[in-house]
mmCIF file of C-alpha atoms and ligand atoms in Angstrom:
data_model
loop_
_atom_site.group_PDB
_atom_site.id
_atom_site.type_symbol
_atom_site.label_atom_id
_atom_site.label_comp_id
_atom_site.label_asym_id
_atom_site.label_seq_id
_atom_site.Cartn_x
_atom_site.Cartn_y
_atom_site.Cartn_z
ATOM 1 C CA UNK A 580 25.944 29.681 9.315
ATOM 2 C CA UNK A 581 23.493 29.669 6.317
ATOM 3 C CA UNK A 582 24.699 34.177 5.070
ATOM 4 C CA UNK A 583 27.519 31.890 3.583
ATOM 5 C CA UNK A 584 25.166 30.261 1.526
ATOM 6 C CA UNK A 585 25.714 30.712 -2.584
ATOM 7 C CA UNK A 586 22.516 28.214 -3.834
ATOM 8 C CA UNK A 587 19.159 28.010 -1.947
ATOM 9 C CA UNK A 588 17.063 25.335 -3.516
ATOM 10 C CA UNK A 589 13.648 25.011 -2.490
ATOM 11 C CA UNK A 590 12.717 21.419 -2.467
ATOM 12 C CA UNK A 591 10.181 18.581 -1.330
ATOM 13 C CA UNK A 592 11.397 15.133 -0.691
ATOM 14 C CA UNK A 593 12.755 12.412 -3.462
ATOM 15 C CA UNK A 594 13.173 14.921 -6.601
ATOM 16 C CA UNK A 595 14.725 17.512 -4.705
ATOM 17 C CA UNK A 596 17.028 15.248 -2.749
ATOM 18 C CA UNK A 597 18.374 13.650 -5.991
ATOM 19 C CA UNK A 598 18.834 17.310 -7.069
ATOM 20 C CA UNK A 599 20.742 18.834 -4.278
ATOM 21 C CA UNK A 600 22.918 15.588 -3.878
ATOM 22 C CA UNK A 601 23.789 15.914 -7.499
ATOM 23 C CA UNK A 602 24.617 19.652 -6.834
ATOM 24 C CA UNK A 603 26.788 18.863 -3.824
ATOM 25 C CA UNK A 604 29.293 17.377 -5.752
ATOM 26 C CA UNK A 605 30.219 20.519 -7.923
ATOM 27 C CA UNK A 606 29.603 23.161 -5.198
ATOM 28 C CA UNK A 607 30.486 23.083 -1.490
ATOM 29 C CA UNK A 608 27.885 21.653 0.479
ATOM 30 C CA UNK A 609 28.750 24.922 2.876
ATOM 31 C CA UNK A 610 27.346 27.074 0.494
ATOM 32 C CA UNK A 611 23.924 25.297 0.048
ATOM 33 C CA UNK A 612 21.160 25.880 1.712
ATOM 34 C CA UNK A 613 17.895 23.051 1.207
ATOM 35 C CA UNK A 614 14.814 25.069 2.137
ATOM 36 C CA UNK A 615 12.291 21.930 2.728
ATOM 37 C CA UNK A 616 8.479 21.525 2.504
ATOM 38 C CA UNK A 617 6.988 20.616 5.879
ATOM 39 C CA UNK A 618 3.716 20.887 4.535
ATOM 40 C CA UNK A 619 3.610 17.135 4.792
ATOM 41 C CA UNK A 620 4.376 17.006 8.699
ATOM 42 C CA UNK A 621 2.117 15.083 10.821
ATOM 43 C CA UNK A 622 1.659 13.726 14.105
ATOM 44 C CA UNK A 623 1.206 10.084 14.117
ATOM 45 C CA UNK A 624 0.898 7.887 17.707
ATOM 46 C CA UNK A 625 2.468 10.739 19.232
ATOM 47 C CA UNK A 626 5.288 11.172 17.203
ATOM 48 C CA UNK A 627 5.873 14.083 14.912
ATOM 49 C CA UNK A 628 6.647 12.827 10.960
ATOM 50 C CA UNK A 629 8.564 15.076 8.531
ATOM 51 C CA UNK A 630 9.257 12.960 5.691
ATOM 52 C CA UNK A 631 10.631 15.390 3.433
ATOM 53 C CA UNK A 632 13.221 16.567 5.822
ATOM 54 C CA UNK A 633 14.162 13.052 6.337
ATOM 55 C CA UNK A 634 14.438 12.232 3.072
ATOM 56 C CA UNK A 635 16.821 15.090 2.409
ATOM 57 C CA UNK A 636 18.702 13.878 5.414
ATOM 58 C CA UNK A 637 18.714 10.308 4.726
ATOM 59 C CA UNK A 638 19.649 10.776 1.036
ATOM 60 C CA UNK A 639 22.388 13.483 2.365
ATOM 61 C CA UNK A 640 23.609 10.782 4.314
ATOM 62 C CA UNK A 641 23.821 8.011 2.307
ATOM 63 C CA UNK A 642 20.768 6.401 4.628
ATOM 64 C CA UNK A 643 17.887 6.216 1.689
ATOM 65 C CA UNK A 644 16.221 3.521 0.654
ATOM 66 C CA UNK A 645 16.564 4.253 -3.515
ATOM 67 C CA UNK A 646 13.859 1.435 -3.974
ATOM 68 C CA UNK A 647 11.059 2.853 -1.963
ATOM 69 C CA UNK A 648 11.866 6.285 -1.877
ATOM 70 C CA UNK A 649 11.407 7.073 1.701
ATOM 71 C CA UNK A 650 12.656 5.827 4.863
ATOM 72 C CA UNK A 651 15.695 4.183 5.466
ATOM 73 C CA UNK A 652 17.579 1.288 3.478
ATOM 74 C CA UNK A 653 18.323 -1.970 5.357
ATOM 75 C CA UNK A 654 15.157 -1.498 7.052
ATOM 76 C CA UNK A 655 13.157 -3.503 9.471
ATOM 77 C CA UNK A 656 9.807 -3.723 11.106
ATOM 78 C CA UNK A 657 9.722 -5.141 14.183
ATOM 79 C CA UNK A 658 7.584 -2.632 15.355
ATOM 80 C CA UNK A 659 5.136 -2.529 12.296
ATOM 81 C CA UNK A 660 4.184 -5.968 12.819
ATOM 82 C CA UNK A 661 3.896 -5.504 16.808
ATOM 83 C CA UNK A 662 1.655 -2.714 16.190
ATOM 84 C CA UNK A 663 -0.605 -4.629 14.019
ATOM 85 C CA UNK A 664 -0.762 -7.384 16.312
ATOM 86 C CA UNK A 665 -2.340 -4.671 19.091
ATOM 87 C CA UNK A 666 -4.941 -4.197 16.486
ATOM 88 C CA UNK A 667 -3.324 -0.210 15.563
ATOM 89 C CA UNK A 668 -3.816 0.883 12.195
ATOM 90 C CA UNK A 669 -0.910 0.202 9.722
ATOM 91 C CA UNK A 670 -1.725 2.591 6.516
ATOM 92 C CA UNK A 671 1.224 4.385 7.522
ATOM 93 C CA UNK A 672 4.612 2.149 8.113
ATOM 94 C CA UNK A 673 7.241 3.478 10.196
ATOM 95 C CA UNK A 674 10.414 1.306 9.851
ATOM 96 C CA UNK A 675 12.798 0.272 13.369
ATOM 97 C CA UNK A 676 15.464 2.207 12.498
ATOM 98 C CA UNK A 677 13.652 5.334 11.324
ATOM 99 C CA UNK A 678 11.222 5.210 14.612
ATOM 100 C CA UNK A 679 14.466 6.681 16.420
ATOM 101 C CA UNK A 680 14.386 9.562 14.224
ATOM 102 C CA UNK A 681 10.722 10.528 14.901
ATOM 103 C CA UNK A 682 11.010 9.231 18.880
ATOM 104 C CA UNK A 683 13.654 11.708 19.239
ATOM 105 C CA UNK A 684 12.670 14.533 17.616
ATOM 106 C CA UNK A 685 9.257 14.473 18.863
ATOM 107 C CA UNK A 686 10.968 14.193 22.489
ATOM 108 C CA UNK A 687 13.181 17.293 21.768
ATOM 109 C CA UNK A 688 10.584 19.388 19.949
ATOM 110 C CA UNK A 689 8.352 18.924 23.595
ATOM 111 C CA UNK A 690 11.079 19.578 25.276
ATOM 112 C CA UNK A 691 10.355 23.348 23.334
ATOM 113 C CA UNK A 692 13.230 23.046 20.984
ATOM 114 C CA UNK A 693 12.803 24.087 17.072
ATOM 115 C CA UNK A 694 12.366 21.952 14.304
ATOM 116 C CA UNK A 695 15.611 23.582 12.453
ATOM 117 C CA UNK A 696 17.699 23.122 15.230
ATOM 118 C CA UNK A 697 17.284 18.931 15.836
ATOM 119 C CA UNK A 698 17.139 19.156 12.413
ATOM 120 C CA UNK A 699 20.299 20.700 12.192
ATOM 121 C CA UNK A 700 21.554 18.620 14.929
ATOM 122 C CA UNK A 701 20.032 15.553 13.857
ATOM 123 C CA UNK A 702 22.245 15.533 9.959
ATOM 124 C CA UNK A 703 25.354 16.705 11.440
ATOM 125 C CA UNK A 704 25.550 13.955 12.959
ATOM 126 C CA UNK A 705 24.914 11.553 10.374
ATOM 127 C CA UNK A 706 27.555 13.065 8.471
ATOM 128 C CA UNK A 707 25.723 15.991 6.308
ATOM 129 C CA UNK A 708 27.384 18.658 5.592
ATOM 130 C CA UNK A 709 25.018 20.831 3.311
ATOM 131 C CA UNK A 710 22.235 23.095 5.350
ATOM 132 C CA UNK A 711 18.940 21.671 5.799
ATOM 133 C CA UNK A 712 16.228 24.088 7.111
ATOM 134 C CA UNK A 713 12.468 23.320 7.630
ATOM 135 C CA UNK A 714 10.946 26.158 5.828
ATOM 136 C CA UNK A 715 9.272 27.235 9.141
ATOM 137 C CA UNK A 716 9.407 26.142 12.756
ATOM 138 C CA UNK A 717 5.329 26.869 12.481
ATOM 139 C CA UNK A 718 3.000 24.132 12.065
ATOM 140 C CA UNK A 719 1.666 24.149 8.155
ATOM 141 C CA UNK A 720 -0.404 21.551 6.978
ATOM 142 C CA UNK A 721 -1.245 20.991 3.970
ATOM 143 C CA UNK A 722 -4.885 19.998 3.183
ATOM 144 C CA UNK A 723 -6.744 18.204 0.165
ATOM 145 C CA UNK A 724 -10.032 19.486 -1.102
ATOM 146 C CA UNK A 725 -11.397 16.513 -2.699
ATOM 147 C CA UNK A 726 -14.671 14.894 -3.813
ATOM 148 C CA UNK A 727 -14.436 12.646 -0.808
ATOM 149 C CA UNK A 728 -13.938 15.995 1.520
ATOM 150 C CA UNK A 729 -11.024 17.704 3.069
ATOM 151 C CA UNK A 730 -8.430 15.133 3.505
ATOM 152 C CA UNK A 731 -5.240 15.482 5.237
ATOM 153 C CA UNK A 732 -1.884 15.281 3.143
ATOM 154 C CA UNK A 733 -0.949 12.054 4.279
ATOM 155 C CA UNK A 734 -4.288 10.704 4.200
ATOM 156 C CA UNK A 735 -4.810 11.331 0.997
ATOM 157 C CA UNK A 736 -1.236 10.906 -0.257
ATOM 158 C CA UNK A 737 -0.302 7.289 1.724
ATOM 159 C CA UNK A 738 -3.990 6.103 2.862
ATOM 160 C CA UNK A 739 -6.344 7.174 0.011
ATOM 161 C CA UNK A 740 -2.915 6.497 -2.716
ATOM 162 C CA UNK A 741 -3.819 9.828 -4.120
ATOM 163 C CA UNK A 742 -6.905 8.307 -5.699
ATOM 164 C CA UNK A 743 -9.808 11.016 -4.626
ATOM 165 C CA UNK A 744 -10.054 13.766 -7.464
ATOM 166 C CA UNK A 745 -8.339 17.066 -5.704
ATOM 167 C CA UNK A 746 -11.038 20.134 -6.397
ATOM 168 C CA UNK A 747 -8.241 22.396 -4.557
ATOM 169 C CA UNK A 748 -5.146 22.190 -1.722
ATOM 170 C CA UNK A 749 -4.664 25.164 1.274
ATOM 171 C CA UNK A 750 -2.101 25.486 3.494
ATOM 172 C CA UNK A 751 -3.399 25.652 7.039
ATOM 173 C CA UNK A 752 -1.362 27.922 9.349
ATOM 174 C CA UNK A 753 0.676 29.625 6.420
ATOM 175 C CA UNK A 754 -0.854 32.743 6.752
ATOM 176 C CA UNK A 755 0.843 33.212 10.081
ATOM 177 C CA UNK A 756 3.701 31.052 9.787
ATOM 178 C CA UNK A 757 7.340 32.884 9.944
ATOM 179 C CA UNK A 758 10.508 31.087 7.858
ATOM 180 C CA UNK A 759 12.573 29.981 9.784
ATOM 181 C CA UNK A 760 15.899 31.879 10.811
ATOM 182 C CA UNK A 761 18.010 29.645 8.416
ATOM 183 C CA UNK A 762 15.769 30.449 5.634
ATOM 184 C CA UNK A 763 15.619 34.054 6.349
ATOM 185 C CA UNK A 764 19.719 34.088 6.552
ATOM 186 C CA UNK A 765 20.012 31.805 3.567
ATOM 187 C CA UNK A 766 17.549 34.107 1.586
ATOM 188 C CA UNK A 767 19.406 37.437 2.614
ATOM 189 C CA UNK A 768 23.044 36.190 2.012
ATOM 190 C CA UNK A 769 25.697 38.524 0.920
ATOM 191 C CA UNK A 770 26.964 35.334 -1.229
ATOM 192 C CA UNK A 771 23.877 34.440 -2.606
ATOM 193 C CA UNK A 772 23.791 33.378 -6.829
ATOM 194 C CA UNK A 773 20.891 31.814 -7.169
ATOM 195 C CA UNK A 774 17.438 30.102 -6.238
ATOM 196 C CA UNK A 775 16.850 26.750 -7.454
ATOM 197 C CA UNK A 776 13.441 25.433 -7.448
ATOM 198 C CA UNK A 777 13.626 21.550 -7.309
ATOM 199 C CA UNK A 778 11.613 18.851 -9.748
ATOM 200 C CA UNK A 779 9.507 18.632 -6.845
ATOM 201 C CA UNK A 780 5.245 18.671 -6.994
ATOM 202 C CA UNK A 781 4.795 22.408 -8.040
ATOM 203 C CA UNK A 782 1.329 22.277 -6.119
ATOM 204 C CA UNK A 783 2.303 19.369 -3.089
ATOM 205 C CA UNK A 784 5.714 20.337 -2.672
ATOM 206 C CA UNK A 785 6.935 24.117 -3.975
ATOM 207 C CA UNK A 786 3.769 25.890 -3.015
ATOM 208 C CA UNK A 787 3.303 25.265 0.314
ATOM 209 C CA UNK A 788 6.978 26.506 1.017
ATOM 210 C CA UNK A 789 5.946 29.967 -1.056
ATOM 211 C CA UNK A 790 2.834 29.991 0.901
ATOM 212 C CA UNK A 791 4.916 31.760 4.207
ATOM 213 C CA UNK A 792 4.687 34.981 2.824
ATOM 214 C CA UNK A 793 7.952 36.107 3.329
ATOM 215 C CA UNK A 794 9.710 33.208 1.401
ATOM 216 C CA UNK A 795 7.477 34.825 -1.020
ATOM 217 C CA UNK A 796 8.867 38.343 -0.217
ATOM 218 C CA UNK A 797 12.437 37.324 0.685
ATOM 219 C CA UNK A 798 12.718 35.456 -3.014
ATOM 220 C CA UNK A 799 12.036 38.567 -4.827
ATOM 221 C CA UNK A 800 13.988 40.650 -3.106
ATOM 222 C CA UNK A 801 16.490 38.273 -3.597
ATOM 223 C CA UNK A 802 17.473 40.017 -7.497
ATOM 224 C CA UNK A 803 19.055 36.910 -8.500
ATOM 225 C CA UNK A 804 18.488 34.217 -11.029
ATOM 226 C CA UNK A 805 15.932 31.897 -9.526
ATOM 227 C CA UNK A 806 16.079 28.494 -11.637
ATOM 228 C CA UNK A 807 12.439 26.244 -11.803
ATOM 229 C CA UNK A 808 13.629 23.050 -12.830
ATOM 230 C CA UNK A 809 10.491 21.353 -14.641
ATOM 231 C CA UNK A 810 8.817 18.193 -13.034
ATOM 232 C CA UNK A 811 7.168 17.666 -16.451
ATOM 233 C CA UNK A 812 10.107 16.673 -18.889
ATOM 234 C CA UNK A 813 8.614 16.243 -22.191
ATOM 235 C CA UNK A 814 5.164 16.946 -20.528
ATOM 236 C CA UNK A 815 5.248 14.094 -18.296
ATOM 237 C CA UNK A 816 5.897 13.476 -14.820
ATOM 238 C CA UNK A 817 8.811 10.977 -13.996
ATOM 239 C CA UNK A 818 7.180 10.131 -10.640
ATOM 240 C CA UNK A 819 4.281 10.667 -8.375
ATOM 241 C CA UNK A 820 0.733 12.422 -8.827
ATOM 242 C CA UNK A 821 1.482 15.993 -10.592
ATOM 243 C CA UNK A 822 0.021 15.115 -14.233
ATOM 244 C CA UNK A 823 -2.926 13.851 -12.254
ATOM 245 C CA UNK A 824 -2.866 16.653 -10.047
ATOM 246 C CA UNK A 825 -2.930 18.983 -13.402
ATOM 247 C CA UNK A 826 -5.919 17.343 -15.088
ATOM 248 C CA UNK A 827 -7.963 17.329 -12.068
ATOM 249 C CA UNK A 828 -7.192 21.431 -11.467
ATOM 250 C CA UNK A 829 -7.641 21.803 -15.123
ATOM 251 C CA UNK A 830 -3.922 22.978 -15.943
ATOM 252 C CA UNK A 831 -2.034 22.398 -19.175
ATOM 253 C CA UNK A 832 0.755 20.037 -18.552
ATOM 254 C CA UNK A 833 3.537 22.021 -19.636
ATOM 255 C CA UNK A 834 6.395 23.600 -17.404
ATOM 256 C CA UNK A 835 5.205 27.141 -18.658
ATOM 257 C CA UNK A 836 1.913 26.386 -16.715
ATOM 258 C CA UNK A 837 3.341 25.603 -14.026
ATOM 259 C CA UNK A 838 5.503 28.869 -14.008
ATOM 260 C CA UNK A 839 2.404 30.976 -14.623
HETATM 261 N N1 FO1 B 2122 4.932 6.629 1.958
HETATM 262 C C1 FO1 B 2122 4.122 5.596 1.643
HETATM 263 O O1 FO1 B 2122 3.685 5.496 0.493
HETATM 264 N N2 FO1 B 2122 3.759 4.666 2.590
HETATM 265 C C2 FO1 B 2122 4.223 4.725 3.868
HETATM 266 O O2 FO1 B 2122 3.863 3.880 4.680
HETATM 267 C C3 FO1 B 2122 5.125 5.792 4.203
HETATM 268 C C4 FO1 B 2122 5.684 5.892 5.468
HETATM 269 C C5 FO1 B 2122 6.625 6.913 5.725
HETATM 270 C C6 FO1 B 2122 7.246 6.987 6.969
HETATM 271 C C7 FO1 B 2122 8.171 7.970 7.237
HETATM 272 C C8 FO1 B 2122 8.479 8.911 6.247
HETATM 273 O O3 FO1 B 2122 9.392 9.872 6.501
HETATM 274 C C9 FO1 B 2122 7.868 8.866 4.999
HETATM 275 C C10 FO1 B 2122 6.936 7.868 4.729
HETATM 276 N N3 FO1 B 2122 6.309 7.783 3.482
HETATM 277 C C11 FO1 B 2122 5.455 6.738 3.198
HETATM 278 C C12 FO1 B 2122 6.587 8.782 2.445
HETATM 279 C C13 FO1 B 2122 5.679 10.034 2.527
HETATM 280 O O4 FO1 B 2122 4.362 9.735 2.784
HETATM 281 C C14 FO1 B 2122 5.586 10.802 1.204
HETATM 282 O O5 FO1 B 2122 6.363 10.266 0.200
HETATM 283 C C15 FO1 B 2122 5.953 12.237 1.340
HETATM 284 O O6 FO1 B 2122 5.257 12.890 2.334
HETATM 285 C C16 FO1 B 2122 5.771 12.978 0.009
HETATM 286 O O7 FO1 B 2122 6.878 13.723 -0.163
#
């Protein structure tokens, strides 16, 4: 039940899974909710990807790969390599034991189920304790204006290795997307302290989750502390595309930029 919930941190994958598995061992995981970017979501021969949910779960449960940063350690690839040999395109490598993730929530998600409930499902069962909710059970995908056109996330992020210059990013489907009823409980919780916003990508990660507009809504109705915890230390990113991001959208890098 996420009204116990004392810390909602809104988070994308790596940064914000170091983050909330640091903070799970000073608070109860109980009383934390993880309010993840699905922004990133894709469908991908058939099967429905959410790799910042997984990475939350994996990490959660102990699963992670802390080399690559996604994915699962111990990993093999099997099917990778069997896929290639059929001639299928390999930009995107989905590793044997994290296939059964995908296979079976794609399975139960056609089956009409919701993404927070497998997803709830899915880390109770590998052992996590803390809440992890999809920030909506609506499809939002987030897009990359660039100078080689409109590029998918993934596309640009895995395929294109965030080379094309980004002119801007939208969020297709947030306009009409919900949060999910996790979020909305987490958000409205008697017990509630504070909102932490993870070291995640500001514009990748955090934005798409305040692009449902009642995140937006909920989080300042909220009237408690909410905590931005800079992806910029010392003005420069410790992983990933944001400084690049921030010259190419013209933003000071500096955590006050980001804030404004
Ligand atoms: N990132 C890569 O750079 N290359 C991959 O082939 C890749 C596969 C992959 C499969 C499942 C998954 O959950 C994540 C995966 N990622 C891969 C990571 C992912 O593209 C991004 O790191 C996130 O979307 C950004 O948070």
């Amino acid at each position: 039940m996420t009204d116990q919930v004392s810390i909602v941190v809104l988070t994308g994958g790596v940064g914000g899974a170091k983050l909330v598995e640091g903070l799970s061992r000073i608070v109860d995981p109980d009383r934390i909710c993880a309010v993840v970017n699905t922004g990133d979501d894709f469908d991908h021969f058939g099967l429905r990807i959410c790799p910042d949910i997984d990475t939350l779960v994996y990490t959660l449960a102990g699963l992670a790969d802390p080399v690559r940063g996604w994915g699962r350690v111990d990993e093999t690839w099997n099917f990778m390599f069997a896929l290639e040999q059929l001639g299928a395109p390999a930009w995107f490598s989905l590793g044997d034991r994290d296939l059964a993730m995908h296979v079976l929530r794609s399975q139960r998600l056609n089956m009409g189920e919701s993404l927070s409930s497998i997803t709830l499902d899915h880390s109770r069962r590998l052992g996590v304790d803390m809440h992890i909710a999809p920030m909506s059970d609506f499809q939002v995908a987030t897009k990359i204006h660039t100078d080689h056109g409109v590029l998918d996330f993934q596309a640009y992020f895995v395929e294109h290795r965030c080379l094309p210059v980004i002119r801007s990013i939208s969020f297709a489907g947030s306009g009409h997307a919900r949060p999910s009823v996790a979020v909305v409980e987490a958000l409205r919780s008697p017990n509630l302290e504070a909102i932490i916003i993870a070291p995640s990508n500001p514009w990748l990660s955090i934005d798409p989750i305040l692009a449902v507009p009642d995140i937006k809504r909920l989080i300042e109705a909220a009237e408690v502390p909410v905590i931005a915890v800079t992806p910029l230390p010392g003005g420069r990113a410790v992983k990933g595309p944001t400084a690049k991001i921030m010259d190419e959208l013209g933003i000071e890098k500096s955590a006050q930029s980001i804030v404004d």
